Short mmCIF file of C-alpha atoms in Angstrom, two decimals:
data_model
loop_
_atom_site.label_atom_id
_atom_site.label_comp_id
_atom_site.label_asym_id
_atom_site.label_seq_id
_atom_site.Cartn_x
_atom_site.Cartn_y
_atom_site.Cartn_z
CA UNK P 110 68.61 149.90 115.38
CA UNK P 111 71.59 147.60 114.71
CA UNK P 112 70.73 145.12 111.99
CA UNK P 113 73.73 142.88 112.55
CA UNK P 114 77.29 142.94 113.88
CA UNK P 115 80.57 141.16 113.19
CA UNK P 116 83.42 140.78 115.64
CA UNK P 117 86.88 139.65 114.57
CA UNK P 118 90.21 139.38 116.33
CA UNK P 119 93.27 140.30 114.29
CA UNK P 120 96.95 141.16 114.69
CA UNK P 121 99.40 143.61 113.16
CA UNK P 122 102.45 142.39 111.28
CA UNK P 123 104.00 142.52 107.82
CA UNK P 124 105.06 139.62 105.63
CA UNK P 125 107.01 139.61 102.39
CA UNK P 126 108.81 137.01 100.29
CA UNK P 127 111.84 137.38 98.03
CA UNK P 128 113.38 134.42 96.21
CA UNK P 129 111.30 132.10 98.42
CA UNK P 130 112.68 133.55 101.66
CA UNK P 131 109.91 134.86 103.89
CA UNK P 132 110.36 137.89 106.13
CA UNK P 133 108.07 138.68 109.06
CA UNK P 134 108.21 142.26 110.35
CA UNK P 135 111.33 142.78 108.26
CA UNK P 136 113.18 139.80 109.75
CA UNK P 137 113.83 136.81 107.53
CA UNK P 138 112.71 133.40 108.69
CA UNK P 139 113.70 129.94 107.51
CA UNK P 140 110.39 128.10 107.33
CA UNK P 141 110.17 124.58 108.75
CA UNK P 142 106.76 123.23 107.86
CA UNK P 143 104.47 120.36 107.00
CA UNK P 144 101.33 119.87 104.92
CA UNK P 145 98.00 119.13 106.59
CA UNK P 146 94.85 117.87 104.96
CA UNK P 147 91.39 118.19 106.53
CA UNK P 148 91.27 117.20 110.21
CA UNK P 149 88.27 115.08 109.26
CA UNK P 150 87.05 114.10 105.83
CA UNK P 151 83.66 115.34 107.04
CA UNK P 152 85.30 118.65 107.94
CA UNK P 153 82.12 120.15 109.40
CA UNK P 154 82.14 117.42 112.06
CA UNK P 155 85.63 118.28 113.34
CA UNK P 156 85.46 119.68 116.85
CA UNK P 157 87.30 122.83 117.95
CA UNK P 158 89.44 120.66 120.22
CA UNK P 159 90.47 118.39 117.32
CA UNK P 160 91.40 121.32 115.13
CA UNK P 161 93.38 122.96 117.92
CA UNK P 162 95.16 119.68 118.61
CA UNK P 163 96.55 119.55 115.07
CA UNK P 164 98.02 123.02 115.54
CA UNK P 165 99.56 121.92 118.85
CA UNK P 166 101.08 118.85 117.19
CA UNK P 167 102.69 121.06 114.55
CA UNK P 168 104.25 123.15 117.30
CA UNK P 169 105.33 119.99 119.14
CA UNK P 170 107.29 119.04 116.01
CA UNK P 171 109.12 122.38 116.11
CA UNK P 172 107.39 123.71 112.99
CA UNK P 173 106.98 127.36 112.04
CA UNK P 174 104.57 126.73 109.16
CA UNK P 175 101.55 124.58 108.42
CA UNK P 176 100.30 124.33 104.87
CA UNK P 177 96.51 124.04 104.75
CA UNK P 178 96.75 121.66 101.83
CA UNK P 179 94.21 122.10 98.99
CA UNK P 180 91.31 123.06 101.27
CA UNK P 181 89.92 125.77 103.52
CA UNK P 182 89.61 124.64 107.12
CA UNK P 183 87.25 125.52 109.96
CA UNK P 184 87.59 128.91 111.73
CA UNK P 185 88.91 127.25 114.88
CA UNK P 186 92.11 126.11 113.15
CA UNK P 187 93.00 129.67 112.15
CA UNK P 188 92.20 130.97 115.61
CA UNK P 189 94.45 128.34 117.17
CA UNK P 190 97.27 129.18 114.75
CA UNK P 191 96.93 132.89 115.61
CA UNK P 192 97.30 132.09 119.29
CA UNK P 193 100.20 129.67 118.79
CA UNK P 194 102.18 131.97 116.50
CA UNK P 195 102.13 129.32 113.78
CA UNK P 196 102.28 130.64 110.21
CA UNK P 197 99.89 129.22 107.63
CA UNK P 198 100.34 128.66 103.90
CA UNK P 199 96.74 128.83 102.69
CA UNK P 200 95.83 126.92 99.53
CA UNK P 201 92.71 127.51 97.54
CA UNK P 202 90.61 124.30 97.27
CA UNK P 203 92.03 123.49 93.82
CA UNK P 204 94.10 120.42 93.00
CA UNK P 205 94.97 118.88 89.62
CA UNK P 206 92.87 119.53 86.51
CA UNK P 207 89.60 121.45 86.03
CA UNK P 208 87.23 122.24 83.16
CA UNK P 209 87.19 125.69 81.56
CA UNK P 210 83.87 126.62 83.18
CA UNK P 211 85.54 126.54 86.59
CA UNK P 212 87.26 129.93 86.28
CA UNK P 213 84.41 132.29 87.34
CA UNK P 214 83.65 130.23 90.43
CA UNK P 215 87.33 129.83 91.32
CA UNK P 216 87.90 133.58 91.07
CA UNK P 217 84.82 134.27 93.22
CA UNK P 218 85.96 131.79 95.86
CA UNK P 219 89.47 133.26 95.95
CA UNK P 220 88.02 136.67 96.76
CA UNK P 221 85.66 135.13 99.33
CA UNK P 222 88.56 133.31 101.01
CA UNK P 223 90.37 136.59 101.58
CA UNK P 224 87.20 138.22 102.92
CA UNK P 225 86.62 135.30 105.29
CA UNK P 226 90.20 134.63 106.45
CA UNK P 227 92.25 137.72 105.69
CA UNK P 228 92.05 139.13 109.23
CA UNK P 229 94.05 136.19 110.63
CA UNK P 230 97.68 137.23 111.20
CA UNK P 231 98.73 133.56 111.02
CA UNK P 232 98.09 133.42 107.27
CA UNK P 233 101.43 134.26 105.66
CA UNK P 234 100.79 133.54 101.98
CA UNK P 235 98.12 132.48 99.50
CA UNK P 236 98.49 129.75 96.89
CA UNK P 237 96.06 129.53 93.99
CA UNK P 238 96.28 125.88 92.91
CA UNK P 239 98.15 122.75 93.99
CA UNK P 240 99.72 120.78 91.13
CA UNK P 241 97.60 122.19 88.27
CA UNK P 242 98.02 119.06 86.17
CA UNK P 243 95.19 117.09 84.59
CA UNK P 244 95.97 113.75 86.25
CA UNK P 245 93.33 111.04 85.90
CA UNK P 246 94.61 108.72 88.61
CA UNK P 247 92.62 106.28 90.70
CA UNK P 248 93.99 105.06 94.05
CA UNK P 249 96.45 102.28 93.31
CA UNK P 250 96.50 103.28 89.62
CA UNK P 251 99.23 103.06 86.98
CA UNK P 252 102.10 105.19 88.32
CA UNK P 253 104.06 105.06 85.03
CA UNK P 254 101.08 106.50 83.17
CA UNK P 255 100.72 109.18 85.82
CA UNK P 256 104.41 110.08 85.52
CA UNK P 257 104.10 110.66 81.76
CA UNK P 258 101.02 112.84 82.25
CA UNK P 259 102.80 114.70 85.05
CA UNK P 260 105.82 115.65 82.93
CA UNK P 261 103.67 116.60 79.96
CA UNK P 262 101.55 118.89 82.11
CA UNK P 263 104.67 120.45 83.61
CA UNK P 264 106.44 121.38 80.40
CA UNK P 265 103.60 122.23 78.02
CA UNK P 266 101.22 125.21 78.30
CA UNK P 267 97.92 124.17 79.83
CA UNK P 268 94.63 125.92 80.48
CA UNK P 269 94.89 125.17 84.20
CA UNK P 270 98.29 126.64 85.00
CA UNK P 271 98.40 129.25 82.22
CA UNK P 272 94.85 130.66 82.36
CA UNK P 273 92.98 129.48 85.46
CA UNK P 274 95.82 129.97 87.91
CA UNK P 275 96.70 133.44 86.63
CA UNK P 276 93.09 134.48 87.11
CA UNK P 277 92.96 133.09 90.65
CA UNK P 278 96.28 134.71 91.58
CA UNK P 279 95.10 138.05 90.18
CA UNK P 280 91.95 137.84 92.29
CA UNK P 281 93.97 137.06 95.42
CA UNK P 282 96.35 139.98 94.83
CA UNK P 283 93.45 142.34 94.15
CA UNK P 284 91.74 141.31 97.40
CA UNK P 285 94.90 141.25 99.54
CA UNK P 286 97.92 143.37 98.74
CA UNK P 287 99.62 142.62 102.06
CA UNK P 288 100.66 139.00 101.55
CA UNK P 289 102.72 137.07 98.99
CA UNK P 290 100.65 135.19 96.39
CA UNK P 291 101.86 132.27 94.30
CA UNK P 292 99.65 131.14 91.41
CA UNK P 293 100.33 127.42 91.87
CA UNK P 294 102.47 124.89 93.71
CA UNK P 295 104.69 122.12 92.41
CA UNK P 296 105.35 123.53 88.93
CA UNK P 297 108.82 122.84 87.53
CA UNK P 298 110.80 125.34 85.43
CA UNK P 299 109.34 125.22 81.93
CA UNK P 300 109.17 127.14 78.69
CA UNK P 301 107.76 130.54 79.62
CA UNK P 302 108.25 130.22 83.39
CA UNK P 303 110.90 129.70 86.03
CA UNK P 304 108.79 127.34 88.12
CA UNK P 305 107.58 127.70 91.68
CA UNK P 306 108.16 125.57 94.77
CA UNK P 307 109.27 121.97 94.32
CA UNK P 308 107.58 118.63 94.94
CA UNK P 309 110.14 115.81 95.01
CA UNK P 310 109.75 112.21 96.08
CA UNK P 311 113.24 110.75 95.99
CA UNK P 312 113.05 107.37 97.65
CA UNK P 313 109.36 107.00 96.90
CA UNK P 314 108.10 107.74 93.39
CA UNK P 315 111.54 108.09 91.82
CA UNK P 316 115.18 107.37 92.54
CA UNK P 317 116.69 106.62 95.92
CA UNK P 318 116.30 108.82 98.97
CA UNK P 319 120.08 109.36 99.24
CA UNK P 320 120.07 111.03 95.80
CA UNK P 321 118.28 114.11 97.14
CA UNK P 322 121.46 115.86 98.33
CA UNK P 323 123.11 115.48 94.91
CA UNK P 324 119.95 116.71 93.23
CA UNK P 325 120.02 119.92 95.29
CA UNK P 326 123.69 120.49 94.42
CA UNK P 327 123.07 119.88 90.72
CA UNK P 328 119.92 122.00 90.39
CA UNK P 329 119.96 124.67 93.15
CA UNK P 330 116.82 126.33 91.75
CA UNK P 331 114.85 123.22 92.68
CA UNK P 332 115.94 123.57 96.31
CA UNK P 333 114.58 127.11 96.79
CA UNK P 334 111.50 125.84 98.60
CA UNK P 335 110.62 122.14 98.72
CA UNK P 336 106.95 121.89 99.66
CA UNK P 337 106.39 118.13 99.30
CA UNK P 338 108.62 115.14 100.08
CA UNK P 339 108.15 111.95 102.07
CA UNK P 340 107.33 108.25 102.06
CA UNK P 341 104.37 106.18 103.17
CA UNK P 342 104.55 104.25 106.44
CA UNK P 343 102.20 101.78 108.08
CA UNK P 344 100.50 103.39 111.12
CA UNK P 345 100.47 102.17 114.69
CA UNK P 346 96.66 102.02 114.63
CA UNK P 347 96.44 99.38 111.90
CA UNK P 348 93.46 97.18 112.77
CA UNK P 349 91.78 98.31 109.54
CA UNK P 350 94.51 96.41 107.65
CA UNK P 351 93.52 93.06 109.26
CA UNK P 352 97.16 92.30 110.19
CA UNK P 353 96.20 88.83 111.42
CA UNK P 354 95.94 87.84 107.73
CA UNK P 355 99.65 88.49 107.14
CA UNK P 356 101.07 88.09 104.58
CA UNK P 357 97.79 87.67 102.68
CA UNK P 358 96.41 91.15 103.28
CA UNK P 359 93.65 92.44 101.03
CA UNK P 360 96.12 94.55 99.07
CA UNK P 361 93.54 95.63 96.49
CA UNK P 362 91.16 96.96 99.15
CA UNK P 363 93.97 98.71 101.00
CA UNK P 364 95.08 100.40 97.78
CA UNK P 365 91.63 101.49 96.70
CA UNK P 366 90.20 102.70 99.99
CA UNK P 367 93.23 103.29 102.26
CA UNK P 368 95.83 104.81 99.88
CA UNK P 369 98.45 102.05 100.27
CA UNK P 370 100.82 101.98 97.28
CA UNK P 371 101.94 98.34 97.19
CA UNK P 372 104.03 98.69 94.02
CA UNK P 373 106.13 101.46 95.56
CA UNK P 374 106.55 99.56 98.82
CA UNK P 375 107.82 96.60 96.78
CA UNK P 376 110.70 98.78 95.57
CA UNK P 377 111.73 100.23 98.93
CA UNK P 378 110.36 98.12 101.82
CA UNK P 379 109.03 94.89 100.22
CA UNK P 380 106.42 93.13 102.40
CA UNK P 381 107.78 89.78 101.24
CA UNK P 382 111.05 90.41 103.11
CA UNK P 383 109.39 90.25 106.53
CA UNK P 384 108.05 87.32 108.51
CA UNK P 385 105.45 89.29 110.48
CA UNK P 386 103.23 92.32 109.98
CA UNK P 387 104.81 94.09 112.95
CA UNK P 388 108.30 93.67 111.48
CA UNK P 389 107.15 95.16 108.18
CA UNK P 390 105.36 98.04 109.90
CA UNK P 391 108.47 98.86 111.92
CA UNK P 392 110.61 98.77 108.76
CA UNK P 393 108.27 101.12 106.87
CA UNK P 394 108.37 103.59 109.74
CA UNK P 395 112.16 103.37 109.99
CA UNK P 396 112.44 104.02 106.26
CA UNK P 397 110.13 107.02 106.44
CA UNK P 398 112.05 108.41 109.42
CA UNK P 399 115.41 108.06 107.68
CA UNK P 400 114.10 109.76 104.54
CA UNK P 401 112.58 112.67 106.49
CA UNK P 402 115.74 113.16 108.57
CA UNK P 403 117.97 113.11 105.49
CA UNK P 404 115.87 115.54 103.45
CA UNK P 405 115.35 118.05 106.27
CA UNK P 406 119.03 118.10 107.20
CA UNK P 407 120.05 118.72 103.58
CA UNK P 408 117.62 121.64 103.28
CA UNK P 409 118.61 123.17 106.60
CA UNK P 410 122.28 123.13 105.61
CA UNK P 411 121.24 125.11 102.49
CA UNK P 412 119.52 127.76 104.61
CA UNK P 413 119.07 130.94 102.52
CA UNK P 414 121.67 129.61 100.05
CA UNK P 415 119.30 129.07 98.26
CA UNK P 416 116.62 127.42 100.43
CA UNK P 417 113.93 129.52 102.08
CA UNK P 418 112.32 126.53 103.84
CA UNK P 419 110.38 123.34 103.34
CA UNK P 420 107.00 121.71 103.87
CA UNK P 421 107.21 117.99 104.59
CA UNK P 422 104.32 115.83 103.36
CA UNK P 423 102.44 115.31 105.57
CA UNK P 424 101.60 115.89 109.23
CA UNK P 425 98.33 114.04 109.98
CA UNK P 426 95.68 111.76 108.52
CA UNK P 427 91.96 112.54 108.72
CA UNK P 428 90.53 111.36 112.04
CA UNK P 429 87.67 109.54 110.34
CA UNK P 430 89.75 107.80 107.67
CA UNK P 431 92.42 105.25 108.67
CA UNK P 432 95.00 104.97 105.90
CA UNK P 433 98.56 104.10 104.92
CA UNK P 434 99.96 107.48 103.91
CA UNK P 435 102.94 109.82 104.14
CA UNK P 436 101.70 111.26 107.44
CA UNK P 437 103.90 111.48 110.52
CA UNK P 438 100.87 110.92 112.80
CA UNK P 439 98.12 108.42 112.05
CA UNK P 440 94.36 108.94 112.21
CA UNK P 441 94.42 108.38 115.98
CA UNK P 442 97.27 110.94 116.27
CA UNK P 443 99.68 108.21 117.33
CA UNK P 444 103.19 109.18 116.20
CA UNK P 445 105.13 107.16 113.69
CA UNK P 446 108.93 107.07 113.87
CA UNK P 447 108.82 109.77 111.19
CA UNK P 448 107.24 112.25 113.61
CA UNK P 449 110.10 111.84 116.06
CA UNK P 450 112.62 112.20 113.21
CA UNK P 451 110.88 115.36 111.98
CA UNK P 452 110.87 116.91 115.45
CA UNK P 453 114.55 116.09 116.00
CA UNK P 454 115.54 117.53 112.61
CA UNK P 455 113.54 120.74 113.27
CA UNK P 456 115.14 121.72 116.58
CA UNK P 457 116.18 125.40 116.66
CA UNK P 458 119.85 124.40 116.81
CA UNK P 459 120.99 121.43 114.73
CA UNK P 460 124.41 119.83 114.51
CA UNK P 461 124.71 117.79 111.34
CA UNK P 462 127.28 116.02 109.18
CA UNK P 463 127.38 114.99 105.56
CA UNK P 464 125.64 111.66 105.48
CA UNK P 465 128.07 108.73 105.24
CA UNK P 466 127.47 106.08 102.54
CA UNK P 467 125.16 103.22 103.44
CA UNK P 468 128.15 100.84 103.25
CA UNK P 469 131.91 101.35 103.39
CA UNK P 470 134.95 99.09 103.04
CA UNK P 471 138.12 98.86 105.14
CA UNK P 472 140.71 101.32 103.87
CA UNK P 473 138.11 103.65 102.32
CA UNK P 474 138.72 107.35 103.06
CA UNK P 475 135.80 109.35 104.48
CA UNK P 476 135.63 113.14 104.62
CA UNK P 477 132.39 114.44 106.14
CA UNK P 478 131.76 118.15 106.66
CA UNK P 479 130.12 119.12 109.96
CA UNK P 480 127.72 122.08 110.16
CA UNK P 481 125.83 123.82 112.93
CA UNK P 482 122.47 125.37 111.96
CA UNK P 483 121.38 128.15 114.30
CA UNK P 484 117.79 129.39 113.97
CA UNK P 485 118.04 131.41 117.17
CA UNK P 486 117.98 135.21 117.05
CA UNK P 487 121.21 135.30 119.08
CA UNK P 488 124.71 134.02 118.20
CA UNK P 489 126.33 130.94 119.71
CA UNK P 490 129.71 132.22 120.87
CA UNK P 491 132.51 129.83 121.77
CA UNK P 492 130.41 126.81 120.86
CA UNK P 493 132.05 123.38 120.94
CA UNK P 494 131.24 120.41 118.71
CA UNK P 495 132.45 116.98 119.80
CA UNK P 496 132.38 114.06 117.37
CA UNK P 497 133.13 110.40 117.94
CA UNK P 498 133.28 107.48 115.52
CA UNK P 499 133.03 103.98 117.02
CA UNK P 500 133.31 100.53 115.45
CA UNK P 501 133.87 97.00 116.73
CA UNK P 502 137.14 97.23 118.63
CA UNK P 503 137.90 100.93 118.21
CA UNK P 504 137.02 104.61 118.30
CA UNK P 505 138.25 108.02 117.14
CA UNK P 506 137.29 111.51 118.32
CA UNK P 507 137.33 115.09 117.09
CA UNK P 508 136.70 118.44 118.77
CA UNK P 509 135.94 121.80 117.13
CA UNK P 510 135.29 125.24 118.63
CA UNK P 511 134.10 128.60 117.34
CA UNK P 512 131.18 130.98 116.88
CA UNK P 513 127.91 130.51 115.00
CA UNK P 514 126.16 133.72 113.99
CA UNK P 515 122.48 134.31 114.74
CA UNK P 516 120.09 132.83 112.15
CA UNK P 517 122.95 131.30 110.20
CA UNK P 518 124.77 128.11 109.23
CA UNK P 519 128.44 127.50 110.06
CA UNK P 520 130.73 124.82 108.70
CA UNK P 521 132.76 123.89 111.76
CA UNK P 522 135.14 121.28 110.40
CA UNK P 523 135.63 118.06 108.48
CA UNK P 524 135.71 114.55 109.90
CA UNK P 525 138.46 112.63 108.10
CA UNK P 526 138.66 108.94 108.76
CA UNK P 527 140.24 105.90 107.11
CA UNK P 528 137.73 103.08 107.53
CA UNK P 529 139.31 100.57 109.92
CA UNK P 530 139.90 96.89 109.34
CA UNK P 531 136.68 95.70 110.91
CA UNK P 532 133.27 94.33 110.00
CA UNK P 533 130.02 95.67 111.43
CA UNK P 534 128.48 99.04 112.30
CA UNK P 535 130.44 102.26 112.12
CA UNK P 536 128.61 104.80 114.27
CA UNK P 537 129.14 108.55 114.26
CA UNK P 538 127.91 110.65 117.20
CA UNK P 539 127.86 114.46 117.21
CA UNK P 540 127.29 116.72 120.19
CA UNK P 541 127.16 120.52 120.41
CA UNK P 542 127.87 122.08 123.80
CA UNK P 543 126.95 125.68 124.58
CA UNK P 544 125.34 127.41 127.59
CA UNK P 545 122.45 128.62 125.40
CA UNK P 546 121.81 125.48 123.36
CA UNK P 547 122.54 121.78 123.17
CA UNK P 548 122.16 119.46 120.21
CA UNK P 549 123.17 115.95 119.25
CA UNK P 550 122.92 113.71 116.21
CA UNK P 551 123.82 110.20 115.11
CA UNK P 552 124.61 108.40 111.86
CA UNK P 553 125.35 104.77 111.07
CA UNK P 554 127.05 103.03 108.17
CA UNK P 555 128.09 99.39 107.82
CA UNK P 556 131.64 98.18 107.24
CA UNK P 557 131.69 95.20 104.87
CA UNK P 558 134.46 93.44 103.00
#
C-alpha cells in the first residue's frame, strides 16, 4: 500500500554566475530586477491570486528578476514565477544581527529551504543573509548612529558575516550544487574580502542622487551588481496619513508605524515647501521616479562592463500594511510615478544620453554621449537615433545611424551644444527608429543666468 505521495512540477535549465554576470543555459543575461517583501505581513493569509499578481506586476515592469527579500514566500509565488519565466533571487530569512546560538537552526533551515524549493526552475541563486550587520535601529531612529554601526560592521570581522554566513552558505552549496550561492548581500569590500553586491542610497541616506554615476566611474567594483537603491515616496492610497491635517500630520506615528523617514524627506523633498498634501505627495513621487530612472540608466549603460544587473528597492508594500516606503506600488497596488519610470527604464531596447546638469548657463558647452542598450537576442541593423534639443525660441537636431549588436551597448554619438542665450527649460528628446524596435527618452535642464 502507498503510505504517501508527493507530486512536483519542475523544469530543466542550467544557471551559473561569473563576476556577477548570470548565464542561463550558457547564455549571459543582464538582470533587471526589484526586491519584494512579503505580499502580506501575515503571509499565511495571502491568497494565490495576490501572490500571482505580484509576479505579474514584476513582468509588467519589464523585470527579469525578483528578489524574495529576507523571507521565504508561499508556494504559489514560486509556481507563478515558474510559469512567467521570472527568475528569483531567494534570500534566507536572515537580516541584520543574530546571537551565536542561531547557527544550528539557520543551517538546518537553509537545507530545508533547498529541499522545499529547489525543484523550482525560477530560483536562480541563493543568498544566505541580507546585510549581516548588528543594527539596533527602531523605525524613525537615529540615522547617524545607524551609519556608524553600519560602517563598523562592514569593515571589521563579525560573528554574523564571518562565521554564521559561511556556515549557511556551506549548507546551501552542499544541498544544491546547481545554483550560485552568495553568503550575504550588501557587504562592502573589506579586510579579508572583496565584498559582494552593493546597497547604495545616493539621494536618500547619503549624498545626492546625481552623484551615483560618478561613484560608479570612480569605484567600478561597486557597480558589479547593485541590489538596493531607491527613495521613499508617499503612496496614492494615503488615507492612513490623515492628509486633511496637513501640514500638522502625526509625524511621530507615521515614522513609528508606517516607516516614514521625516528627517530624510527634509533633506530632499521638505514637506514645509508645499502648500498642500497632494503637492508634497506628487513631489515625492517625482523625486523617486527621477532617482530610479537615473540609477537604472547608469547601470544599463555599464552592461557587462562591469555590471551584471541590478535589483531596485522595492517593488510592492504588504497588502495589509499601508506605509510610506521605497516601493513602486503601494499596498493597494496603485502605481507611483516610480513604477512608470522603472518600467520605461527597463524596456528591452533603451536609448539614453548622459544626464545633463540640473542647471546650465548661457554660453556653457554641453557634450552628452548617446547610447543604445539592446537586450534583444538579435542585432539592430541600420538603426537610426534622432535627437532634438528645444528651448524658448529655438531648437537644434542631430541624427545618427549604425548597428547595435545583440545583447550589447553601443555608443552612437555625442550631442554637442552651446547653451543658447535664453532663460527657461532646455529639453532633450531622443528617439530610436528601427523596424524591430522603437524607443524614446527625454531629459530636462533649466537655463538660468
